[in-house]
mmCIF file of C-alpha atoms in Angstrom:
data_model
loop_
_atom_site.group_PDB
_atom_site.id
_atom_site.type_symbol
_atom_site.label_atom_id
_atom_site.label_comp_id
_atom_site.label_asym_id
_atom_site.label_seq_id
_atom_site.Cartn_x
_atom_site.Cartn_y
_atom_site.Cartn_z
ATOM 1 C CA MET A 253 119.197 130.623 106.391
ATOM 2 C CA ARG A 254 117.302 128.923 109.093
ATOM 3 C CA LEU A 255 117.869 124.904 109.576
ATOM 4 C CA ILE A 256 115.340 122.872 111.631
ATOM 5 C CA ASP A 257 116.900 119.595 112.475
ATOM 6 C CA ARG A 258 115.206 116.297 113.460
ATOM 7 C CA GLU A 259 114.899 116.769 117.094
ATOM 8 C CA GLU A 260 113.053 120.193 116.785
ATOM 9 C CA VAL A 261 111.000 118.743 114.025
ATOM 10 C CA ALA A 262 110.188 115.891 116.439
ATOM 11 C CA ARG A 263 109.530 118.242 119.572
ATOM 12 C CA ARG A 264 107.264 120.765 117.971
ATOM 13 C CA LEU A 265 105.361 119.016 115.097
ATOM 14 C CA THR A 266 102.906 117.396 117.320
ATOM 15 C CA TYR A 267 100.023 115.407 115.782
ATOM 16 C CA ASP A 268 97.621 117.697 117.017
ATOM 17 C CA VAL A 269 99.485 120.315 115.426
ATOM 18 C CA ALA A 270 99.969 118.358 112.271
ATOM 19 C CA ILE A 271 96.773 116.771 111.543
ATOM 20 C CA PRO A 272 94.852 120.071 111.012
ATOM 21 C CA ILE A 273 97.545 121.428 108.920
ATOM 22 C CA VAL A 274 97.558 118.520 106.415
ATOM 23 C CA ARG A 275 93.580 118.379 106.677
ATOM 24 C CA GLU A 276 93.992 121.810 105.381
ATOM 25 C CA ALA A 277 96.566 121.047 102.630
ATOM 26 C CA MET A 278 94.568 118.195 101.436
ATOM 27 C CA ILE A 279 91.398 120.286 100.704
ATOM 28 C CA ALA A 280 93.521 123.047 99.027
ATOM 29 C CA LEU A 281 95.200 120.427 96.767
ATOM 30 C CA SER A 282 91.619 119.012 95.689
ATOM 31 C CA ALA A 283 90.473 122.792 95.336
ATOM 32 C CA GLY A 284 93.461 123.120 92.635
ATOM 33 C CA THR A 285 94.994 126.138 95.018
ATOM 34 C CA THR A 286 98.485 124.456 95.443
ATOM 35 C CA ARG A 287 100.926 123.495 92.665
ATOM 36 C CA GLN A 288 103.156 120.524 92.470
ATOM 37 C CA HIS A 289 104.498 118.231 90.032
ATOM 38 C CA LEU A 290 104.697 114.461 90.681
ATOM 39 C CA ARG A 291 107.220 112.883 92.669
ATOM 40 C CA SER A 292 110.298 112.445 90.263
ATOM 41 C CA ILE A 293 112.284 108.858 91.424
ATOM 42 C CA ILE A 294 115.749 108.124 90.646
ATOM 43 C CA PRO A 295 116.197 104.105 90.863
ATOM 44 C CA LEU A 296 119.786 103.498 92.823
ATOM 45 C CA ALA A 297 121.310 100.018 93.947
ATOM 46 C CA GLU A 298 119.822 97.402 96.296
ATOM 47 C CA GLY A 299 116.112 98.989 95.971
ATOM 48 C CA ARG A 300 117.545 102.317 97.026
ATOM 49 C CA MET A 301 115.824 105.365 95.559
ATOM 50 C CA PHE A 302 116.557 109.378 95.163
ATOM 51 C CA GLY A 303 113.171 111.519 95.144
ATOM 52 C CA ILE A 304 112.639 114.898 93.942
ATOM 53 C CA MET A 305 109.407 116.394 95.166
ATOM 54 C CA PRO A 306 108.940 120.376 93.873
ATOM 55 C CA GLY A 307 105.392 122.245 94.595
ATOM 56 C CA ALA A 308 103.967 125.678 95.891
ATOM 57 C CA MET A 309 100.873 126.097 98.276
ATOM 58 C CA GLY A 310 99.710 128.894 95.987
ATOM 59 C CA GLU A 311 100.694 131.130 92.929
ATOM 60 C CA THR A 312 101.613 133.827 95.612
ATOM 61 C CA ALA A 313 102.190 131.619 98.877
ATOM 62 C CA ALA A 314 105.242 129.389 100.252
ATOM 63 C CA PHE A 315 107.462 127.063 97.571
ATOM 64 C CA GLY A 316 109.887 124.612 97.831
ATOM 65 C CA ALA A 317 111.097 121.089 97.223
ATOM 66 C CA LYS A 318 111.949 118.122 99.476
ATOM 67 C CA LEU A 319 114.855 115.851 98.389
ATOM 68 C CA ILE A 320 114.331 112.627 99.676
ATOM 69 C CA SER A 321 116.525 109.456 99.801
ATOM 70 C CA ILE A 322 114.845 105.855 100.592
ATOM 71 C CA PHE A 323 117.272 103.151 101.838
ATOM 72 C CA PRO A 324 115.308 100.598 103.252
ATOM 73 C CA ASP A 325 118.066 98.636 104.557
ATOM 74 C CA ASN A 326 118.596 101.356 107.126
ATOM 75 C CA PHE A 327 116.011 100.144 109.258
ATOM 76 C CA ALA A 328 117.729 97.081 110.219
ATOM 77 C CA LYS A 329 120.639 99.607 111.151
ATOM 78 C CA GLY A 330 118.416 101.554 113.719
ATOM 79 C CA VAL A 331 118.397 104.620 111.220
ATOM 80 C CA GLN A 332 115.254 106.422 109.593
ATOM 81 C CA SER A 333 114.834 104.914 105.974
ATOM 82 C CA HIS A 334 113.796 108.217 104.956
ATOM 83 C CA GLN A 335 116.449 110.669 104.671
ATOM 84 C CA GLY A 336 116.790 114.444 103.208
ATOM 85 C CA VAL A 337 115.712 117.826 103.478
ATOM 86 C CA VAL A 338 112.914 120.251 102.641
ATOM 87 C CA VAL A 339 113.747 123.456 101.208
ATOM 88 C CA LEU A 340 111.561 126.339 101.624
ATOM 89 C CA PHE A 341 111.416 129.838 99.694
ATOM 90 C CA ASP A 342 110.063 133.140 100.855
ATOM 91 C CA PRO A 343 106.995 133.722 98.493
ATOM 92 C CA ASP A 344 107.908 137.559 98.496
ATOM 93 C CA SER A 345 111.221 137.645 97.813
ATOM 94 C CA GLY A 346 111.897 134.252 96.277
ATOM 95 C CA ALA A 347 115.038 133.354 98.614
ATOM 96 C CA PRO A 348 115.534 130.343 100.406
ATOM 97 C CA VAL A 349 114.759 130.978 104.032
ATOM 98 C CA CYS A 350 114.681 127.527 106.046
ATOM 99 C CA VAL A 351 116.115 123.841 105.307
ATOM 100 C CA LEU A 352 113.971 121.368 107.679
ATOM 101 C CA HIS A 353 114.887 117.542 108.448
ATOM 102 C CA ALA A 354 112.796 115.601 105.677
ATOM 103 C CA GLY A 355 113.089 112.322 107.066
ATOM 104 C CA GLU A 356 111.085 113.612 110.461
ATOM 105 C CA ILE A 357 108.537 115.356 108.825
ATOM 106 C CA THR A 358 107.745 112.696 106.435
ATOM 107 C CA ALA A 359 107.077 110.179 109.273
ATOM 108 C CA ILE A 360 104.768 112.725 111.072
ATOM 109 C CA ARG A 361 102.867 113.882 107.980
ATOM 110 C CA THR A 362 102.079 110.678 106.251
ATOM 111 C CA ALA A 363 100.677 109.404 109.573
ATOM 112 C CA ALA A 364 98.775 112.520 110.046
ATOM 113 C CA ALA A 365 97.456 112.410 106.233
ATOM 114 C CA SER A 366 96.479 108.778 107.324
ATOM 115 C CA ALA A 367 94.710 110.048 110.543
ATOM 116 C CA VAL A 368 92.893 112.480 108.593
ATOM 117 C CA ALA A 369 91.594 109.891 106.115
ATOM 118 C CA THR A 370 90.565 107.677 109.036
ATOM 119 C CA ASP A 371 88.650 110.436 110.511
ATOM 120 C CA ALA A 372 86.744 111.137 107.660
ATOM 121 C CA LEU A 373 85.771 107.446 106.653
ATOM 122 C CA ALA A 374 86.393 104.906 109.001
ATOM 123 C CA ARG A 375 83.129 104.151 111.528
ATOM 124 C CA PRO A 376 82.627 106.594 114.197
ATOM 125 C CA GLU A 377 82.704 103.612 116.618
ATOM 126 C CA ALA A 378 85.882 102.023 115.003
ATOM 127 C CA SER A 379 88.196 101.299 118.118
ATOM 128 C CA ARG A 380 90.480 98.133 116.771
ATOM 129 C CA LEU A 381 93.458 98.950 114.885
ATOM 130 C CA THR A 382 95.753 96.733 112.808
ATOM 131 C CA LEU A 383 99.337 97.633 111.485
ATOM 132 C CA LEU A 384 100.651 95.516 108.659
ATOM 133 C CA GLY A 385 104.198 96.036 109.348
ATOM 134 C CA TYR A 386 106.542 97.263 112.465
ATOM 135 C CA GLY A 387 108.958 100.054 110.855
ATOM 136 C CA GLU A 388 109.040 103.609 111.709
ATOM 137 C CA GLN A 389 105.725 104.182 110.068
ATOM 138 C CA ALA A 390 103.621 101.773 112.377
ATOM 139 C CA ALA A 391 104.367 103.536 115.448
ATOM 140 C CA THR A 392 103.735 107.144 113.931
ATOM 141 C CA HIS A 393 100.156 105.733 112.457
ATOM 142 C CA ALA A 394 99.193 104.596 115.925
ATOM 143 C CA ARG A 395 100.013 107.584 117.493
ATOM 144 C CA ALA A 396 98.205 109.683 115.022
ATOM 145 C CA ILE A 397 95.161 107.435 114.786
ATOM 146 C CA ALA A 398 94.885 107.400 118.311
ATOM 147 C CA LYS A 399 93.853 110.935 118.113
ATOM 148 C CA VAL A 400 91.015 110.667 116.027
ATOM 149 C CA ARG A 401 89.561 107.309 117.306
ATOM 150 C CA LYS A 402 89.391 105.738 120.766
ATOM 151 C CA LEU A 403 91.544 102.766 120.458
ATOM 152 C CA ALA A 404 90.631 99.747 122.515
ATOM 153 C CA ALA A 405 93.213 97.547 121.259
ATOM 154 C CA VAL A 406 95.770 97.329 118.550
ATOM 155 C CA ASP A 407 97.171 94.009 116.298
ATOM 156 C CA VAL A 408 100.477 94.015 114.504
ATOM 157 C CA TRP A 409 101.786 91.839 112.034
ATOM 158 C CA GLY A 410 105.300 91.526 110.761
ATOM 159 C CA ARG A 411 107.744 89.004 109.214
ATOM 160 C CA GLY A 412 110.666 88.955 112.021
ATOM 161 C CA ALA A 413 109.016 87.076 115.425
ATOM 162 C CA GLY A 414 111.579 89.058 117.342
ATOM 163 C CA ARG A 415 111.103 92.500 115.935
ATOM 164 C CA ARG A 416 107.233 91.756 116.014
ATOM 165 C CA GLU A 417 106.752 91.009 119.916
ATOM 166 C CA ALA A 418 109.421 93.795 120.677
ATOM 167 C CA PHE A 419 107.536 96.065 118.620
ATOM 168 C CA ALA A 420 104.138 95.073 120.125
ATOM 169 C CA ALA A 421 105.235 95.284 123.527
ATOM 170 C CA LYS A 422 107.211 98.805 123.183
ATOM 171 C CA LEU A 423 103.779 100.320 121.393
ATOM 172 C CA GLY A 424 101.595 98.710 124.269
ATOM 173 C CA ALA A 425 103.610 100.157 126.817
ATOM 174 C CA GLU A 426 103.414 103.766 125.108
ATOM 175 C CA LEU A 427 99.801 103.491 124.239
ATOM 176 C CA GLY A 428 98.530 101.948 127.580
ATOM 177 C CA LEU A 429 96.727 99.714 125.474
ATOM 178 C CA PRO A 430 96.466 95.943 124.553
ATOM 179 C CA VAL A 431 98.833 95.287 121.613
ATOM 180 C CA THR A 432 99.108 91.620 120.276
ATOM 181 C CA ALA A 433 101.639 90.309 117.679
ATOM 182 C CA HIS A 434 100.778 87.926 114.898
ATOM 183 C CA ALA A 435 102.435 85.541 113.057
ATOM 184 C CA GLU A 436 100.050 85.555 109.970
ATOM 185 C CA VAL A 437 98.155 88.443 108.332
ATOM 186 C CA GLU A 438 94.647 86.867 108.457
ATOM 187 C CA PRO A 439 94.237 86.806 112.037
ATOM 188 C CA ALA A 440 95.904 90.036 112.606
ATOM 189 C CA VAL A 441 92.951 91.779 110.433
ATOM 190 C CA ALA A 442 89.900 89.381 111.539
ATOM 191 C CA ARG A 443 88.635 92.070 114.299
ATOM 192 C CA ALA A 444 89.958 95.116 112.625
ATOM 193 C CA ASP A 445 88.019 98.237 111.983
ATOM 194 C CA VAL A 446 91.093 100.184 110.546
ATOM 195 C CA ILE A 447 94.047 98.774 108.616
ATOM 196 C CA CYS A 448 97.028 100.408 107.800
ATOM 197 C CA THR A 449 99.454 98.968 105.386
ATOM 198 C CA LEU A 450 102.980 99.968 106.182
ATOM 199 C CA THR A 451 105.427 97.398 104.348
ATOM 200 C CA PRO A 452 108.099 97.470 101.299
ATOM 201 C CA SER A 453 105.955 94.374 100.272
ATOM 202 C CA ALA A 454 106.331 93.360 96.294
ATOM 203 C CA GLU A 455 103.405 91.220 96.385
ATOM 204 C CA PRO A 456 100.156 91.283 98.105
ATOM 205 C CA ILE A 457 100.465 90.597 101.922
ATOM 206 C CA LEU A 458 96.302 91.568 102.466
ATOM 207 C CA LYS A 459 93.779 89.942 100.662
ATOM 208 C CA GLY A 460 90.284 91.055 100.215
ATOM 209 C CA ALA A 461 88.594 87.849 101.657
ATOM 210 C CA TRP A 462 90.155 88.665 104.790
ATOM 211 C CA VAL A 463 88.899 92.093 105.428
ATOM 212 C CA ALA A 464 85.497 92.564 106.944
ATOM 213 C CA ALA A 465 82.546 94.610 106.300
ATOM 214 C CA GLY A 466 82.748 98.255 107.514
ATOM 215 C CA THR A 467 86.564 98.046 107.502
ATOM 216 C CA HIS A 468 88.696 101.301 106.756
ATOM 217 C CA LEU A 469 92.071 100.990 105.047
ATOM 218 C CA ASN A 470 95.011 103.244 104.767
ATOM 219 C CA LEU A 471 97.369 101.889 101.872
ATOM 220 C CA VAL A 472 100.509 103.670 102.596
ATOM 221 C CA GLY A 473 103.661 101.150 102.038
ATOM 222 C CA SER A 474 103.876 101.347 98.225
ATOM 223 C CA SER A 475 104.648 105.188 97.144
ATOM 224 C CA TYR A 476 105.484 104.315 93.474
ATOM 225 C CA ALA A 477 104.030 102.129 90.630
ATOM 226 C CA GLY A 478 105.909 98.965 91.167
ATOM 227 C CA PRO A 479 105.292 96.843 94.818
ATOM 228 C CA VAL A 480 101.680 96.346 96.061
ATOM 229 C CA GLU A 481 100.504 95.382 99.401
ATOM 230 C CA VAL A 482 96.827 94.225 98.894
ATOM 231 C CA ASP A 483 95.090 92.075 96.174
ATOM 232 C CA ASN A 484 92.778 92.858 93.334
ATOM 233 C CA ASP A 485 89.823 91.499 95.147
ATOM 234 C CA LEU A 486 90.115 94.517 97.958
ATOM 235 C CA VAL A 487 90.632 97.218 95.528
ATOM 236 C CA VAL A 488 87.686 96.157 93.567
ATOM 237 C CA ALA A 489 85.354 95.921 96.313
ATOM 238 C CA ALA A 490 86.464 98.938 97.968
ATOM 239 C CA ARG A 491 84.917 102.499 97.753
ATOM 240 C CA PHE A 492 88.421 103.874 96.701
ATOM 241 C CA ILE A 493 89.862 107.372 97.586
ATOM 242 C CA ALA A 494 92.876 108.977 96.700
ATOM 243 C CA ASP A 495 95.269 111.563 98.066
ATOM 244 C CA SER A 496 95.590 112.604 94.844
ATOM 245 C CA ARG A 497 93.846 111.064 91.510
ATOM 246 C CA GLU A 498 96.838 112.130 89.279
ATOM 247 C CA GLY A 499 99.245 110.750 91.562
ATOM 248 C CA VAL A 500 97.017 106.970 91.946
ATOM 249 C CA LEU A 501 96.598 106.984 88.048
ATOM 250 C CA ARG A 502 100.340 107.750 87.509
ATOM 251 C CA GLN A 503 101.924 106.054 90.432
ATOM 252 C CA GLY A 504 99.461 104.163 92.992
ATOM 253 C CA ALA A 505 100.456 100.566 92.385
ATOM 254 C CA GLU A 506 97.572 98.526 93.573
ATOM 255 C CA PHE A 507 95.168 100.473 91.636
ATOM 256 C CA LEU A 508 96.917 100.424 88.345
ATOM 257 C CA ARG A 509 97.546 96.648 88.855
ATOM 258 C CA ALA A 510 93.498 95.716 89.189
ATOM 259 C CA LYS A 511 93.082 98.244 86.432
ATOM 260 C CA ALA A 512 95.633 96.228 84.291
ATOM 261 C CA THR A 513 93.300 93.375 84.494
ATOM 262 C CA GLY A 514 90.407 95.082 83.226
ATOM 263 C CA LEU A 515 88.661 94.901 86.291
ATOM 264 C CA ILE A 516 88.225 98.541 87.137
ATOM 265 C CA GLY A 517 88.381 101.653 85.243
ATOM 266 C CA ASP A 518 89.843 105.137 86.193
ATOM 267 C CA ASP A 519 86.323 106.050 87.238
ATOM 268 C CA HIS A 520 86.886 103.698 90.157
ATOM 269 C CA ILE A 521 88.766 106.361 92.225
ATOM 270 C CA VAL A 522 85.607 108.045 93.832
ATOM 271 C CA ALA A 523 87.093 110.934 94.958
ATOM 272 C CA GLU A 524 90.293 112.631 96.450
ATOM 273 C CA ILE A 525 90.417 112.717 100.201
ATOM 274 C CA GLY A 526 90.456 116.810 99.776
ATOM 275 C CA GLU A 527 86.874 116.695 97.996
ATOM 276 C CA VAL A 528 85.650 114.407 100.931
ATOM 277 C CA LEU A 529 87.006 116.836 103.564
ATOM 278 C CA SER A 530 85.268 119.630 101.784
ATOM 279 C CA GLY A 531 82.002 118.079 101.378
ATOM 280 C CA ARG A 532 82.075 117.785 97.608
ATOM 281 C CA VAL A 533 82.028 114.017 97.492
ATOM 282 C CA PRO A 534 80.402 111.637 100.103
ATOM 283 C CA GLY A 535 83.025 109.539 101.935
ATOM 284 C CA ARG A 536 81.804 106.409 103.826
ATOM 285 C CA ARG A 537 77.831 105.850 102.458
ATOM 286 C CA THR A 538 76.897 102.861 104.872
ATOM 287 C CA PRO A 539 78.359 101.063 108.332
ATOM 288 C CA GLU A 540 79.091 98.206 105.968
ATOM 289 C CA GLU A 541 81.216 99.638 103.284
ATOM 290 C CA VAL A 542 84.682 99.079 102.975
ATOM 291 C CA THR A 543 86.614 102.179 102.477
ATOM 292 C CA VAL A 544 90.595 102.530 100.781
ATOM 293 C CA TYR A 545 92.743 105.581 101.475
ATOM 294 C CA LYS A 546 95.678 104.936 98.919
ATOM 295 C CA SER A 547 98.402 107.215 100.292
ATOM 296 C CA LEU A 548 101.484 108.218 97.980
ATOM 297 C CA GLY A 549 102.380 111.230 99.907
ATOM 298 C CA HIS A 550 102.252 115.041 98.470
ATOM 299 C CA VAL A 551 104.822 117.699 98.592
ATOM 300 C CA VAL A 552 102.093 120.095 99.459
ATOM 301 C CA GLN A 553 101.589 117.982 102.979
ATOM 302 C CA ASP A 554 105.634 118.327 103.396
ATOM 303 C CA LEU A 555 105.668 122.388 102.420
ATOM 304 C CA ALA A 556 102.569 122.627 104.867
ATOM 305 C CA THR A 557 103.780 121.383 107.711
ATOM 306 C CA ALA A 558 107.390 122.723 107.475
ATOM 307 C CA TRP A 559 106.204 126.029 106.811
ATOM 308 C CA ALA A 560 104.287 125.930 109.746
ATOM 309 C CA LEU A 561 106.997 125.071 111.582
ATOM 310 C CA HIS A 562 109.195 127.828 109.882
ATOM 311 C CA ALA A 563 106.409 130.129 110.943
ATOM 312 C CA GLY A 564 106.552 129.683 114.781
ATOM 313 C CA LYS A 565 103.612 126.922 115.417
ATOM 314 C CA GLY A 566 104.299 124.020 117.445
#
C-alpha cells in the first residue's frame, strides 16, 4: 500500500492542480454522480473532535474515507490542527491502495474550494481580500484566491496582536502585496471585495451592517452545527450558496441559527456551488449583490484530490 506523506502532498498538490479538480468534484456532487454520507463527529475533551467522512466518486469509481482529528490548541504549538489520513480503495478490486496525509489535503482543498466559489461568485474586478483569522487556513486562502483574482491588497484581523502583525508581515513578503493587520473587524472589512471567515469563533465576529454591497464571502471556519462566524442579518441579506444543500441544512451553523429565528426557510439556499458552476443556477446577478458561499467541506473534495495524487498528477 502506498503512503503519500505531508511533504509530498504539499509539493505536488499545488493550487493550479487542486482548483480544477475541486471544481469538477463539486459539479459531480451536485449532479448526483458521487456518493457520500454527512461527516460523523465524535466530540472529545477541550473542544477537540474526531471526524469520519466516507464517500465514493461514483458507483464504479474510486472510494474511501477521511479519518480526521481536530485539535484547535495545536495551532499555538505550531502543529496542524487537523491530523489524520485519507484512505483510498481501488474501484476494480476493492483493495486499499493508498494512504495520504489528511491534514495537508484538507488545508489545500478547502482553500481551493473557496477559490472556485470566489471565481464563480465574486465580481470580476474584485481585488481586495480580507482574512478574518490568521491560522493555517488564512495563508492557504490567500494563496488560492490570488490564483483566481488579481489581488491588490489584503487585510487581516485576528485577536492576538503579535501573531496578527507577524502573519501580515510574512504573508505580505510571500505575496508581494500590501497586507494590513487590524485590531477590529469592522475596519478590516470596510474596503473588502472578498471576505473569508476562518475562525473557530462560537459567536458572530462579522455583522452584515459592516459588509459593503457587492462583496463576496466565503464562510469557512464553522464546519458543524454550533459555532457561528457571522450574524443573522448577513445570512438573510445575502444570496446564499452552499457546497452541499443537505450538509448546510444539517450542519451549517450560521444558516441554522437564522432559520431557528424564523428569518429564513430552507429555500434561502438558492443553489449548491456545483449547480452554479454547471450553469444550472445563476450565481451573482448584479454588481451590488452580496454573495455567500458556505463551506463545510466534503469528502468528495478529499477523494478527488487524493486520487489525483495517487494517479500521478501534480
